[in-house]
Short mmCIF file of C-alpha atoms in Angstrom, two decimals:
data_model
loop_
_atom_site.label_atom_id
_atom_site.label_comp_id
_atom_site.label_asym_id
_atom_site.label_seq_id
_atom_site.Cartn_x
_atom_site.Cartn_y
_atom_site.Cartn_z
CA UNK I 262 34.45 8.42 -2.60
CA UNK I 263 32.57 10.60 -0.79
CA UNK I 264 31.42 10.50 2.76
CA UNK I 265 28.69 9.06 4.19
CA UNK I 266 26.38 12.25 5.48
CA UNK I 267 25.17 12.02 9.52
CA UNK I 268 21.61 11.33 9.03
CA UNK I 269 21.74 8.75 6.31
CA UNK I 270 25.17 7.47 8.49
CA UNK I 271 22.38 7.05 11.03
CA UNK I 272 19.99 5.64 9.34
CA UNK I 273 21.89 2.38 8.56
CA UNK I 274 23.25 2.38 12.02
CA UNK I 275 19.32 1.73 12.59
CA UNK I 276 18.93 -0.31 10.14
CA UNK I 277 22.20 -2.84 11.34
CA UNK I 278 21.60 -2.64 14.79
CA UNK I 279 20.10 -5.58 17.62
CA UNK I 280 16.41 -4.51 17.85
CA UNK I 281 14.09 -6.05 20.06
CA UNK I 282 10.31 -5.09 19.34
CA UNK I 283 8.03 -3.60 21.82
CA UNK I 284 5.34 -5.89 22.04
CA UNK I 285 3.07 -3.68 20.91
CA UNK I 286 4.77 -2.93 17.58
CA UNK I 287 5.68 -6.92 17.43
CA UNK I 288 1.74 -7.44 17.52
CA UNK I 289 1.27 -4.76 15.04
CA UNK I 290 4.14 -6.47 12.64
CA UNK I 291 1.92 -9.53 12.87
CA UNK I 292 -1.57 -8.33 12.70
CA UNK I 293 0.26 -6.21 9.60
CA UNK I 294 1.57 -8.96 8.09
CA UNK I 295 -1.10 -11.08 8.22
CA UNK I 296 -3.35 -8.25 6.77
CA UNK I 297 -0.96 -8.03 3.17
CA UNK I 298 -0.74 -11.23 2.59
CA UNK I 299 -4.14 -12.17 2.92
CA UNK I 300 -5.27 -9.63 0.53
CA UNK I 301 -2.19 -10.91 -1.79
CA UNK I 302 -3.88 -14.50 -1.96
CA UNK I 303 -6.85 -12.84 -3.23
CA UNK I 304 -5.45 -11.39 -5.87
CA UNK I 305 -4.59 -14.03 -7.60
CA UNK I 306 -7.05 -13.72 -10.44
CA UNK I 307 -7.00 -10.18 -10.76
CA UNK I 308 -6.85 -7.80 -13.89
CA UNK I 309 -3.30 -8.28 -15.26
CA UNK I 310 -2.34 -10.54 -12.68
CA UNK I 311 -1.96 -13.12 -15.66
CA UNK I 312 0.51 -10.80 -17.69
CA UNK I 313 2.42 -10.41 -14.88
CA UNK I 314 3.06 -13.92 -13.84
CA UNK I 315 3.66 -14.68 -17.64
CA UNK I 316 6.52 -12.13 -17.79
CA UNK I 317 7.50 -13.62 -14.50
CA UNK I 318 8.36 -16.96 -16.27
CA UNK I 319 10.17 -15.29 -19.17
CA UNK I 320 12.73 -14.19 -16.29
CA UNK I 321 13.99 -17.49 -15.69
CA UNK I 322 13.19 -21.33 -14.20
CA UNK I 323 13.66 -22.01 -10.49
CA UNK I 324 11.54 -22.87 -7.52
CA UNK I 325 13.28 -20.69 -4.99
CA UNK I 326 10.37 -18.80 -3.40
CA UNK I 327 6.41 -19.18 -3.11
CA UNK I 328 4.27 -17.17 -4.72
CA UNK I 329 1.71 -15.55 -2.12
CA UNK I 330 -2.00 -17.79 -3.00
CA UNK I 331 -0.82 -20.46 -5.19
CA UNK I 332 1.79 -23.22 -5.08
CA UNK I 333 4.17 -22.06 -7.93
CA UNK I 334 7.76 -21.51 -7.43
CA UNK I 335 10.09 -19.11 -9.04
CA UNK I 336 13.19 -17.64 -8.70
CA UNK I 337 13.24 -14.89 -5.47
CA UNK I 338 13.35 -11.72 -7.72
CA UNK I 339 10.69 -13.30 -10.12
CA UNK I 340 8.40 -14.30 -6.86
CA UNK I 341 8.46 -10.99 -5.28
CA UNK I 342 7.60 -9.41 -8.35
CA UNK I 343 4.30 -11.57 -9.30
CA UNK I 344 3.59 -10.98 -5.29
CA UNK I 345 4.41 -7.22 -5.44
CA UNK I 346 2.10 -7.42 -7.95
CA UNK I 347 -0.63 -9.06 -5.90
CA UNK I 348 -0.21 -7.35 -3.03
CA UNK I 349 -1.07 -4.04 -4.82
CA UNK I 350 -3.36 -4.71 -7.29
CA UNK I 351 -6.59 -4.71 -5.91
CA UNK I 352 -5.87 -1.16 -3.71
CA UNK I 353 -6.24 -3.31 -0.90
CA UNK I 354 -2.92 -3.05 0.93
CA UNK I 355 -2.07 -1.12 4.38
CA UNK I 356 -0.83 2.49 3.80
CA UNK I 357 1.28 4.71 5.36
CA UNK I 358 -1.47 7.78 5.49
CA UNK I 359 1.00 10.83 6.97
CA UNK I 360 3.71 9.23 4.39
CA UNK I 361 1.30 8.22 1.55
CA UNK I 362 3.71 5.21 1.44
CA UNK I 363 2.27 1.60 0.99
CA UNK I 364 5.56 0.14 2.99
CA UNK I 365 4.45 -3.22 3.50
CA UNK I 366 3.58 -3.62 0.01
CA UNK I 367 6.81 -3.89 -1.78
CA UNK I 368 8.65 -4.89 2.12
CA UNK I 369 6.14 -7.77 2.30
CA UNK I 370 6.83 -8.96 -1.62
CA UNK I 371 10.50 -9.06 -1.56
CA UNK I 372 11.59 -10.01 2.52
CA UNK I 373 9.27 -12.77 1.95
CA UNK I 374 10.94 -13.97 -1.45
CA UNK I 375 14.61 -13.74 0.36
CA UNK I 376 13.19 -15.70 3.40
CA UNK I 377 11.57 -18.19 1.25
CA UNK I 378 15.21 -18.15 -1.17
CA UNK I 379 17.50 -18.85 2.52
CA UNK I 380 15.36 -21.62 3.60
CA UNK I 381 13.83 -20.07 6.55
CA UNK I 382 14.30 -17.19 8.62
CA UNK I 383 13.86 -17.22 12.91
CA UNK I 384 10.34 -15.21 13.50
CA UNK I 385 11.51 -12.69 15.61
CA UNK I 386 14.51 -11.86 12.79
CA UNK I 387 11.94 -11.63 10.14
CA UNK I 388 9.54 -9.19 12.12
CA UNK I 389 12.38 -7.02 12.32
CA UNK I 390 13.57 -6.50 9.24
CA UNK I 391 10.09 -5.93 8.37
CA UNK I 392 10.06 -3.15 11.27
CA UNK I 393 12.54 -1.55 9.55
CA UNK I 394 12.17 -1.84 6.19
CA UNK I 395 8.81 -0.29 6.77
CA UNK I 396 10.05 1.92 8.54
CA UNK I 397 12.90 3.26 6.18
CA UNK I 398 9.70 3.08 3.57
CA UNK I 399 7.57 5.45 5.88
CA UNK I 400 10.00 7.42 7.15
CA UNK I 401 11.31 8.77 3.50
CA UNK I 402 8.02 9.63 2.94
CA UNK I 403 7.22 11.22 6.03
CA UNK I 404 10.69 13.56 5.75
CA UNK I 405 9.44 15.31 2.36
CA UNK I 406 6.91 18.62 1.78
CA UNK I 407 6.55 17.75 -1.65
CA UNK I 408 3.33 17.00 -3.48
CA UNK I 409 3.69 13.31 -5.30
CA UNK I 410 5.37 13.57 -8.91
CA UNK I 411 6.84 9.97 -8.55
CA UNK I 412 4.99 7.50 -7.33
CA UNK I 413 5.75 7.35 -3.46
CA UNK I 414 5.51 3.97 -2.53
CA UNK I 415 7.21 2.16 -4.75
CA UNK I 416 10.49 5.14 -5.04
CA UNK I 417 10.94 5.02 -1.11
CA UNK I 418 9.15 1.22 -1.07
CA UNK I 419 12.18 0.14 -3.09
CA UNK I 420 14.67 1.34 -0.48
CA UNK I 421 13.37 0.10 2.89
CA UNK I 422 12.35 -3.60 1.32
CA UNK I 423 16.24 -3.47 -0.19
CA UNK I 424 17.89 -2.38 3.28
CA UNK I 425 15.34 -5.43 5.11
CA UNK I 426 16.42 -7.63 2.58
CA UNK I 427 20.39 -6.94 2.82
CA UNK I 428 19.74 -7.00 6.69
CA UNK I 429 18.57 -11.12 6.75
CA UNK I 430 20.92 -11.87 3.26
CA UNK I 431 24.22 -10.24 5.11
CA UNK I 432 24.92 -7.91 2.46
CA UNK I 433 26.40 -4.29 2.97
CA UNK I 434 23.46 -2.27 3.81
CA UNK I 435 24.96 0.70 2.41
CA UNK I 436 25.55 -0.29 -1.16
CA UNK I 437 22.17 -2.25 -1.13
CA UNK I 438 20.82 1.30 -0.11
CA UNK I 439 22.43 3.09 -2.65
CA UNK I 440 21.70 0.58 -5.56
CA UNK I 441 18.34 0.25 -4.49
CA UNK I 442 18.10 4.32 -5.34
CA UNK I 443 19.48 3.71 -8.42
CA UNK I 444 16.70 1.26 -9.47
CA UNK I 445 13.80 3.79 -7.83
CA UNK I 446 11.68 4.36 -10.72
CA UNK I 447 7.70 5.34 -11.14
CA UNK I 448 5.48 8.04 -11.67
CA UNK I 449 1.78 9.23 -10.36
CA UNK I 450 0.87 9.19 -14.57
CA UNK I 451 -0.23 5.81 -14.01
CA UNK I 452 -2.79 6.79 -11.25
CA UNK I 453 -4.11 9.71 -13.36
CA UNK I 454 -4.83 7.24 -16.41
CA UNK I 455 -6.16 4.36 -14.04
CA UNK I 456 -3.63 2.12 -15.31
CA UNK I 457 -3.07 -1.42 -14.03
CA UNK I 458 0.62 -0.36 -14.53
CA UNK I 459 0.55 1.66 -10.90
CA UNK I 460 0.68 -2.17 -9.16
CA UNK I 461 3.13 -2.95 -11.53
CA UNK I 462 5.37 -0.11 -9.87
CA UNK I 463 5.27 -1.67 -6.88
CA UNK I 464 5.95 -5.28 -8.26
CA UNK I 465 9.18 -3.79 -10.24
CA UNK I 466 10.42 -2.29 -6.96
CA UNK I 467 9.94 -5.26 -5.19
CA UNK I 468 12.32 -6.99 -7.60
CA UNK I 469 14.73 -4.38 -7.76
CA UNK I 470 14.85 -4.49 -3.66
CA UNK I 471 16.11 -8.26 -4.00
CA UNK I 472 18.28 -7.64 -6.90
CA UNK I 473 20.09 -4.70 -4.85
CA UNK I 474 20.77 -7.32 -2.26
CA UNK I 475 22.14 -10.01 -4.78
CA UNK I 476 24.40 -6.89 -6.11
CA UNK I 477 25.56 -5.46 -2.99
CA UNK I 478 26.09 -9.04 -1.08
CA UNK I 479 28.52 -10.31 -4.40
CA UNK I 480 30.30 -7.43 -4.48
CA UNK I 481 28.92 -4.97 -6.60
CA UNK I 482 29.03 -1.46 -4.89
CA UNK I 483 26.49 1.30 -4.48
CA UNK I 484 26.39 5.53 -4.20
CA UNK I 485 26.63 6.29 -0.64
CA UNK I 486 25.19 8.95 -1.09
CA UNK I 487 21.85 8.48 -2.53
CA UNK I 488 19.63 10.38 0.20
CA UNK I 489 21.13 13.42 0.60
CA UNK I 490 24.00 13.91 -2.63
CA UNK I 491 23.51 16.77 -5.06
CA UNK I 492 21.69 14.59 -7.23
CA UNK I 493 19.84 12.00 -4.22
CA UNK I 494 16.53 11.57 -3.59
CA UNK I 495 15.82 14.82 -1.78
CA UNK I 496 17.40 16.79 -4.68
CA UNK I 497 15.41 14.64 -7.83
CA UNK I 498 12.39 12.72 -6.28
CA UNK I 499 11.35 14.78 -3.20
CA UNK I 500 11.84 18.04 -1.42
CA UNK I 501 11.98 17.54 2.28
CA UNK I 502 13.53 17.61 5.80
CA UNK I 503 15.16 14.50 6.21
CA UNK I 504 16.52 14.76 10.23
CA UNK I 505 12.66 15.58 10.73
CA UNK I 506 12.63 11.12 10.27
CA UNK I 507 16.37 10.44 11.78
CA UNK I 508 15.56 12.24 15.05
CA UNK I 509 13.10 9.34 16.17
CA UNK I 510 15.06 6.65 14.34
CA UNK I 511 14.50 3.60 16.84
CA UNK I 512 12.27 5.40 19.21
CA UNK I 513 9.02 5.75 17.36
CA UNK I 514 8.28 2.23 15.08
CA UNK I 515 6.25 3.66 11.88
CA UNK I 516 5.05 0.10 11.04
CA UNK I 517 2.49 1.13 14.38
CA UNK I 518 1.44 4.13 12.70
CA UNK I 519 0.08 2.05 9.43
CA UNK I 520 -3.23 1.92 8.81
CA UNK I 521 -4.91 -1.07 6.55
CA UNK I 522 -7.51 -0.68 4.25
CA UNK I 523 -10.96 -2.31 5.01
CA UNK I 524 -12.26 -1.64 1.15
CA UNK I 525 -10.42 -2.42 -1.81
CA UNK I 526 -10.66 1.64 -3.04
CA UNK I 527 -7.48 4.14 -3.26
CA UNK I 528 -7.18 5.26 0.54
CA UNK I 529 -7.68 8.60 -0.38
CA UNK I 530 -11.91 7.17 -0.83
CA UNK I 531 -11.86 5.49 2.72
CA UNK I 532 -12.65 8.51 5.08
CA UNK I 533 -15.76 9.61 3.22
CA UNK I 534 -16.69 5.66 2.52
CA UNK I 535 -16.55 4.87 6.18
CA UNK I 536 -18.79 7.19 7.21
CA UNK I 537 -21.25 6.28 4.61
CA UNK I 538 -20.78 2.77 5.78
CA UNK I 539 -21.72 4.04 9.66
CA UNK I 540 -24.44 5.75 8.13
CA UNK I 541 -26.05 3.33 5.89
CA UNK I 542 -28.04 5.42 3.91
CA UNK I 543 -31.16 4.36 1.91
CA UNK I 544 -29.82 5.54 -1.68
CA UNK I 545 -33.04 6.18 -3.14
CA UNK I 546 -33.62 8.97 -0.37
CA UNK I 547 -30.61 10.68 -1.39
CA UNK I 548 -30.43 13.61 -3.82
CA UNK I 549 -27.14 14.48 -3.49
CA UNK I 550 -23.38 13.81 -2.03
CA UNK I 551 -20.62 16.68 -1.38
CA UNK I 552 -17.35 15.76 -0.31
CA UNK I 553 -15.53 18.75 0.77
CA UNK I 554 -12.06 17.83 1.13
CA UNK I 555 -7.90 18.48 0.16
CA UNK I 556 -6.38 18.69 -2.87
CA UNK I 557 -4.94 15.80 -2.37
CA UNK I 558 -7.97 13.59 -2.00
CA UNK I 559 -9.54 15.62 -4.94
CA UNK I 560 -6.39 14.51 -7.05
CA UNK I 561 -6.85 11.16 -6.19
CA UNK I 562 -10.02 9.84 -6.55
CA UNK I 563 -11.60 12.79 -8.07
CA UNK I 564 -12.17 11.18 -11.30
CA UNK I 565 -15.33 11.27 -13.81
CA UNK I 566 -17.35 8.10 -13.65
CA UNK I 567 -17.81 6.45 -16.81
CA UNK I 568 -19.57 2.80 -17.52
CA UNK I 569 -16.62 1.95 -20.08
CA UNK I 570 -13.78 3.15 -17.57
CA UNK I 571 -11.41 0.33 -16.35
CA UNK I 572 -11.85 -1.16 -13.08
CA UNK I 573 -8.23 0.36 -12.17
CA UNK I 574 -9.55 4.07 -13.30
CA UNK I 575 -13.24 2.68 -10.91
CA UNK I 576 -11.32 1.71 -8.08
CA UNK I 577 -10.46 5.26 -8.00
CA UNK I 578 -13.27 7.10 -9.23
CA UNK I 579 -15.19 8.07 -5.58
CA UNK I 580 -18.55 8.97 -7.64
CA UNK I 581 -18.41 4.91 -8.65
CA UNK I 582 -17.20 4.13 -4.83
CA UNK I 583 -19.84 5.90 -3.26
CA UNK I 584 -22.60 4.32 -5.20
CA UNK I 585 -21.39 0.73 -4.57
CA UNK I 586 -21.30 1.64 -0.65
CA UNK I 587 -25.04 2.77 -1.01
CA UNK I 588 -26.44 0.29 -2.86
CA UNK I 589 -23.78 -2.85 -1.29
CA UNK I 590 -23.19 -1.26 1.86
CA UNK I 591 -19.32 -2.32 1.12
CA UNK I 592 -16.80 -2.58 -1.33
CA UNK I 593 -16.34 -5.96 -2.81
CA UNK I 594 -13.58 -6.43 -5.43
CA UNK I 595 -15.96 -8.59 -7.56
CA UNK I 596 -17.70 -5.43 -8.64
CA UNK I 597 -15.69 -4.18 -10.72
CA UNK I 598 -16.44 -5.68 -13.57
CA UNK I 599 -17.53 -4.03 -16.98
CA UNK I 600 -21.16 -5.68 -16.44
CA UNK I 601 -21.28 -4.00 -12.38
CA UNK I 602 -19.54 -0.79 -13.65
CA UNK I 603 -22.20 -0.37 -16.37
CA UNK I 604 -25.04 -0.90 -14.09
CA UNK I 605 -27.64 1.86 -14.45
CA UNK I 606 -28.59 2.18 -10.63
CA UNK I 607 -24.96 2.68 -10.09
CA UNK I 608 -24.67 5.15 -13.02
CA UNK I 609 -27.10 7.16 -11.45
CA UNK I 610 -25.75 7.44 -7.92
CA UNK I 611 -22.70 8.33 -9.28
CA UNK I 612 -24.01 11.26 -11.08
CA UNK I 613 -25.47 12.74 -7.99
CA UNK I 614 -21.58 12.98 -6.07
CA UNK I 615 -19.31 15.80 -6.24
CA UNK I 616 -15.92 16.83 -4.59
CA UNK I 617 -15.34 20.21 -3.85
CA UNK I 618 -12.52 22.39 -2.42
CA UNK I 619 -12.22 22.36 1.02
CA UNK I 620 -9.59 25.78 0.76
CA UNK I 621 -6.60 23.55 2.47
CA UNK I 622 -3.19 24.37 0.64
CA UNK I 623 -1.06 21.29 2.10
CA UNK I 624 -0.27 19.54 -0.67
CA UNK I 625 0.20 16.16 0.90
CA UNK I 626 -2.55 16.87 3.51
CA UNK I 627 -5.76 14.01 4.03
CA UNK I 628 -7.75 16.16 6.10
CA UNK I 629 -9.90 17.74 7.25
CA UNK I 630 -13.08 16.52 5.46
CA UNK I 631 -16.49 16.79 5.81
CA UNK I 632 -19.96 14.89 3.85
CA UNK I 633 -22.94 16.51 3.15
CA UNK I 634 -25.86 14.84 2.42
CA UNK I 635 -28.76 16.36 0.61
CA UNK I 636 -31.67 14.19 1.10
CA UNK I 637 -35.06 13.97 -1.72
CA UNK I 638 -37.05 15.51 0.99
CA UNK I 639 -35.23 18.74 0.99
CA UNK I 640 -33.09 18.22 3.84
CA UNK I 641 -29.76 18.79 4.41
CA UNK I 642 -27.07 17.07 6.46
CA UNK I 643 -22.90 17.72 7.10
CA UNK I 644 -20.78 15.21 9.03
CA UNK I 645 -16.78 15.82 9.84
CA UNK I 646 -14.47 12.82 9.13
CA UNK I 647 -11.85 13.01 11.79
CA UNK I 648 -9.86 9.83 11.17
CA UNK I 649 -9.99 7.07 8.22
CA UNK I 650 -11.45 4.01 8.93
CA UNK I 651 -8.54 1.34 9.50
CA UNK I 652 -6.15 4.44 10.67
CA UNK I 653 -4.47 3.79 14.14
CA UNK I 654 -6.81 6.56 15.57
CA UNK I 655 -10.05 4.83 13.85
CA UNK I 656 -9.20 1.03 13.67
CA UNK I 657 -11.51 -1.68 12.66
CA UNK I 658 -13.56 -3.35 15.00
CA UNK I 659 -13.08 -7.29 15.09
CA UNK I 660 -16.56 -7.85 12.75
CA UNK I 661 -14.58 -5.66 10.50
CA UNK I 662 -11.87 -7.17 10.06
CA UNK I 663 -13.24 -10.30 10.21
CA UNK I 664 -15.21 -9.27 7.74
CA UNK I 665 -12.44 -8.31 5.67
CA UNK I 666 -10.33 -11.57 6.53
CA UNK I 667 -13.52 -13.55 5.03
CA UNK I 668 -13.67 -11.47 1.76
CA UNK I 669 -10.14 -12.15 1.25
CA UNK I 670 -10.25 -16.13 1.89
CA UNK I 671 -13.33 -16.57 -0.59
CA UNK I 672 -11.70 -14.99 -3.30
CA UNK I 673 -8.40 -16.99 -2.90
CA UNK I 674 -7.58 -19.87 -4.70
CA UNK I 675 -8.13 -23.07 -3.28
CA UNK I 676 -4.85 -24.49 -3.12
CA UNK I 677 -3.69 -21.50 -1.26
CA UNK I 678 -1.51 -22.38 2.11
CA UNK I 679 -4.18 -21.85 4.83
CA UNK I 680 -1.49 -20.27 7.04
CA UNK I 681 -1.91 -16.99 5.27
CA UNK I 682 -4.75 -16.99 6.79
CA UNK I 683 -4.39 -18.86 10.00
CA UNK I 684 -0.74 -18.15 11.04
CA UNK I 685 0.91 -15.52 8.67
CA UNK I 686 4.49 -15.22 10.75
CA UNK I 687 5.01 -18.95 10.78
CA UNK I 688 3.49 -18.98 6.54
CA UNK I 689 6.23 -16.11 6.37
CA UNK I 690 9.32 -17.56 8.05
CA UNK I 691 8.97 -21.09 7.14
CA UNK I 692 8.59 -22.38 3.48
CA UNK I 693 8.05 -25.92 4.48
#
C-alpha cells in the first residue's frame, strides 16, 4: 500500500476536521442551496427527465429519500440520481466559473439523498459538508491548466459530493475518495452533440458519490492514491498544480466564490446575455451582433442555429440565446420547444450573430469579452463585459432573483414541498 501523498493527506484532514462557517459563507451555503434546488423542482417535466426516473425504478423499490419537486420515494442512490438529473438538466444550476465546475449540482443531489436515507441531519452539519464537498468539487477544478476533455463537473463533482457524503454517513473518507475516482466517468462529446446525456453525467456521478460511501462505510477499500498516483486524476483526467488548491484549504470557502445562473443557457452565454438584458435592445433596429470572446466561450456555445436542433444543442447555441433575449427580454425554459425553436422571427435574429476570436490563448479562460452592436441605421456600438451576471463580482439584484425564484415555482409541480422554496436548509435537513 502506498502512502498517502501531503496534499491529498491534507485535503482529507480538511475534509474530517470541526468547521464552523463564517457567516458569510453559511449565508452563501443557504442562499446556494436554496438556488439548486429550486431550479431542481422545476425540472421535473423536462426533456428526458421521464427516462431517467423510469431507469430510476428499474434500480430497485424503496422509499428512502425524496425526490427534489415531487413526492416519490426511492432508494438514496436511485433519488440522487433522478435529482442529479434535475438539477442539471435545464443549464440552470450555480457554477463554479474560475473551476468550470457545477459543485453544487452533483453535492446537492447526493448529500441530500444520504440526509434524507439517515433520517435527518442537524443544519449546521449539513451546511458543512456541503462547504466542503463543494469545495473539494471547485477546488480540483481550480488546481488544473488543462482545457476540458472530460466533462469537469461531474469527474471532480463525483469526488467532493462522495467525501460530503462519507463525512455525515461516518465512512472512511479516504477510501470513499479513492472509490469515488474510480467511478469518475464523462466526456465534453456530449456537449458538442447537444445531448441530453451531459445532465445525465452529472446524475450518474451523483449516484456513484453515494455508492462510494455505502462501499467505503461496509468495508470495501479504495486507492489512496487517486489525486496524485502515476495513473490519478492529474496524470489521466487533468493536468494541473494541485498545492495551487491545498495552500488555502480551510482559509478561502469556494462555495463563496460560486456564481448561479439567472437564465437557463450554458454559463459560457450569460456574460454577453446580461448585457443584452441591461441593454434591452429593440431587435428590429439591430443589423448585427459580434461577440468577441475566448476560445473557451467560442467552444461552448458557439454552435450553428438550426430550427430542427434539440433544445439541449439550443440551450447552447448563443445565435438562438441571443434572439430569445431580444425578442423575450429573458430566457424562459418553456421556449425551447420545437414550435419556439422554429419560429421565423427567431430564425432571423439568429442569423444576424456571430462569435469571433478575441486572440486569448488560455484555454480555460471566460474573459475578457466584448459586444458589438451594429445597428440598421449604420451605427456602430462595442461594450466590455467585465463580470457574468450572477458571478460574486456581478450578483443579481433582489428583482432578479426574485424573478428567477418565480420562474422556478411556476414551472414546478404542484405537489412540490413549498419549503424548497420557502426554507431550503430546513426542506434539506429534515425529511418530515
Amino acid at each position: 500500500m502506498s502512502a498517502t501523498p501531503d496534499n491529498t493527506a491534507a485535503l482529507l484532514q480538511f475534509a474530517g476536521a470541526a468547521h464552523v462557517l463564517p457567516d458569510t459563507v453559511r449565508a452563501d451555503a443557504i442562499r446556494l442551496l436554496g438556488d439548486t434546488l429550486t431550479i431542481g423542482a422545476a425540472a421535473a417535466d423536462a426533456p428526458g427527465e421521464a427516462h431517467i426516473l423510469q431507469t430510476a425504478r428499474l434500480f430497485g423499490s424503496g422509499d428512502e429519500a425524496r425526490l427534489i419537486g415531487t413526492s416519490e420515494r426511492l432508494p438514496a442512490p436511485s433519488a440522487a440520481f433522478v435529482n442529479g438529473y434535475r438539477v442539471h438538466c435545464l443549464e440552470w444550476d450555480a457554477v463554479h466559473e474560475p473551476a468550470v465546475v457545477h459543485a453544487m449540482s452533483v453535492v446537492t443531489a447526493a448529500l441530500g439523498a444520504a440526509i434524507d436515507r439517515r433520517g435527518n441531519c442537524d443544519p449546521e452539519e449539513a451546511l458543512v459538508a456541503l462547504a466542503i464537498g463543494v469545495d473539494i468539487a471547485s477546488g480540483l477544478g481550480l488546481s488544473v491548466d488543462s482545457a476540458m476533455r472530460f466533462f469537469r463537473p461531474a469527474v471532480c463533482g463525483v469526488m467532493g459530493a462522495a467525501v460530503a457524503v462519507a463525512r455525515i454517513d461516518g465512512a472512511p473518507l479516504d477510501d470513499a475518495l479513492g472509490l469515488a475516482y474510480s467511478s469518475a466517468a464523462g466526456t465534453m462529446q456530449a456537449h458538442v452533440e447537444g445531448s441530453e446525456t451531459l445532465p445525465f453525467q452529472i446524475a450518474n456521478a451523483a449516484r456513484a458519490a453515494v455508492t462510494a460511501s455505502d462501499l467505503a462505510k461496509a468495508g470495501f477499500g479504495g486507492p489512496h492514491n487517486s489525486l496524485e498516483g502515476p495513473f490519478g486524476f492529474y496524470k489521466l483526467f487533468e493536468d494541473g498544480d494541485f498545492a495551487r488548491y491545498t495552500k488555502d484549504l480551510g482559509q478561502v470557502w469556494r462555495i463563496s466564490e460560486v456564481s448561479v445562473k439567472p437564465f437557463p443557457s450554458g454559463r459560457a452565454s450569460h456574460a454577453a446575455l446580461g448585457k443584452l438584458a441591461e441593454l434591452a435592445l429593440d431587435p428590429d433596429a439591430v443589423q448585427s451582433i459580434e461577440l468577441a470572446c475566448p476560445p473557451l466561450i467560442r467552444r461552448l456555445v458557439d454552435r450553428a442555429y438550426s430550427p430542427s436542433m434539440t433544445s439541449a444543442w439550443a440551450r447552447l447555441c448563443m445565435p438562438y440565446l441571443t434572439a430569445l433575449m431580444l425578442v423575450d427580454g429573458k430566457i424562459d425554459p418553456r421556449r425551447f420547444t420545437p414550435k419556439d425553436i422554429g419560429e421565423p422571427k427567431l430564425a432571423d435574429i439568429a442569423a444576424k450573430v456571430r462569435l469571433t476570436d478575441d486572440g486569448t490563448t488560455d484555454g480555460n479562460a471566460l474573459f475578457p469579452q466584448a459586444l458589438t452592436i451594429t445597428f440598421t441605421d449604420g451605427t456602430r456600438k462595442t461594450h466590455p463585459v467585465e463580470h457574468t451576471l450572477g458571478s460574486p463580482q456581478n450578483p443579481l439584484s433582489e428583482t432578479q432573483a426574485a424573478a428567477k425564484y418565480g420562474l422556478a415555482r411556476d414551472l414546478s409541480h404542484a405537489d412540490a414541498d413549498t419549503r424548497i422554496f420557502d426554507d431550503p436548509l430546513d426542506y434539506f435537513t429534515d425529511p418530515k
